Coordinates of C-alpha atoms in Angstrom, one line a residue:
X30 CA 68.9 52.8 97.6
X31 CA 72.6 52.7 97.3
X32 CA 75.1 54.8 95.5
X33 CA 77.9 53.7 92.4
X34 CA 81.1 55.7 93.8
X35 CA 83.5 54.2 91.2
X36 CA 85.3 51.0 90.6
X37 CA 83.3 48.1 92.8
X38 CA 82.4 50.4 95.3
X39 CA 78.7 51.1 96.3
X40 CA 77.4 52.9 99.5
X41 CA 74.0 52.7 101.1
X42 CA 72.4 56.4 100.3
X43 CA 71.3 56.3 103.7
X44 CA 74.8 56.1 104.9
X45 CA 75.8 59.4 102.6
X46 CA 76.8 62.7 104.9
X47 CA 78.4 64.7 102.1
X48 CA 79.8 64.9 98.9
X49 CA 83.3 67.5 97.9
X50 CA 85.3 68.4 95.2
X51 CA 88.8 67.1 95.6
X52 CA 90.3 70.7 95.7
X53 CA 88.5 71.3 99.1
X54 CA 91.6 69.2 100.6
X55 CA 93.7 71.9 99.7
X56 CA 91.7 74.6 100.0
X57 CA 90.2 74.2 103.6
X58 CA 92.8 73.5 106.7
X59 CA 89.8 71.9 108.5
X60 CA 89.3 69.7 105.3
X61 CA 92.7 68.4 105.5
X62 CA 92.5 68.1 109.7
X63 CA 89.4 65.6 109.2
X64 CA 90.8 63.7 106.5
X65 CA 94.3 63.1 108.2
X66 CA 92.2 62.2 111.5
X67 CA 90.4 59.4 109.2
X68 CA 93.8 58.5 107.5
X69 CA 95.1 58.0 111.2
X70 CA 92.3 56.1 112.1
X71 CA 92.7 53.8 108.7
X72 CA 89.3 55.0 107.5
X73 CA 89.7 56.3 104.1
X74 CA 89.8 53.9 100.8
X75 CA 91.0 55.1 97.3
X76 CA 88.4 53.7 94.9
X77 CA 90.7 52.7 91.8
X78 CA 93.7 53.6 90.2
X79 CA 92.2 56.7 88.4
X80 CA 93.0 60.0 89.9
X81 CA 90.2 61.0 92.3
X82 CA 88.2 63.7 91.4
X83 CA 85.9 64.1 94.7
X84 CA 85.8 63.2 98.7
X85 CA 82.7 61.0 100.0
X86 CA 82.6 61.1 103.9
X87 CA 80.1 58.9 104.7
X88 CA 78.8 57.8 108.5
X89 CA 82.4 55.5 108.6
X90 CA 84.3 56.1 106.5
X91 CA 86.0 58.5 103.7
X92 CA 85.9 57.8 100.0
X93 CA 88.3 59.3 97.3
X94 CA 86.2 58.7 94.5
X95 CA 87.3 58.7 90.2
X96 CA 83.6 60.5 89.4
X97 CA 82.8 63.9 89.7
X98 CA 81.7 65.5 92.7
X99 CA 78.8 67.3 90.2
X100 CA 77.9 63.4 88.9
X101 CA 77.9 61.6 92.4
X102 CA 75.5 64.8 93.6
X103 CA 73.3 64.0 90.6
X104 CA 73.2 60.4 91.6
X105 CA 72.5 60.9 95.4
X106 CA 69.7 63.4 94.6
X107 CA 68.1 61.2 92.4
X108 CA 67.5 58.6 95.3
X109 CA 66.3 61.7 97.5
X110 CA 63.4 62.6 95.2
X111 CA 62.0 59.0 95.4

C-alpha cells in the first residue's frame, strides 16, 4: 500500500518509521540533531511550496510534508488495519 504525502509524492507504507508535527523541530534538540544529520547527508525533500505542517522519516529519507501530521496518521493507519 502506499501513502499520498502531498504534492506528487507517495511512499510505500511499508517504508513509513514515523510521523511528527512540525513543532517537534523546535521543541526537541534531538529532533533538530537527526534532521540536520539528514540535511547533511542530502536526505530530506520539501514536498511543495505550501508551508509544511509535519516531518515523515521514513527508512531513507525525511519528508517535510503540506498535510497534517493528524491526516497522514489517519492515512497510514488505514493501510495497517487491512
Amino acid at each position: 500500500m502506499y501513502i499520498h504525502l502531498g504534492g506528487e509524492k507517495i511512499i510505500r507504507a511499508m517504508e513509513l518509521v514515523a510521523i511528527f508535527d512540525i513543532s517537534i523541530e523546535q521543541s526537541s534538540k534531538l529532533s533538530k540533531q537527526f534532521v540536520a544529520g539528514a540535511m547533511k547527508r542530502k536526505d530530506v525533500e520539501v514536498i511543495g511550496e505550501e508551508e509544511s505542517k509535519s516531518i515523515v522519516i521514513t527508512k531513507k529519507k525525511v519528508y517535510y510534508s503540506p498535510i497534517s501530521s493528524s491526516t497522514l496518521k489517519k492515512r497510514a493507519h488505514s493501510f495497517a488495519a487491512n
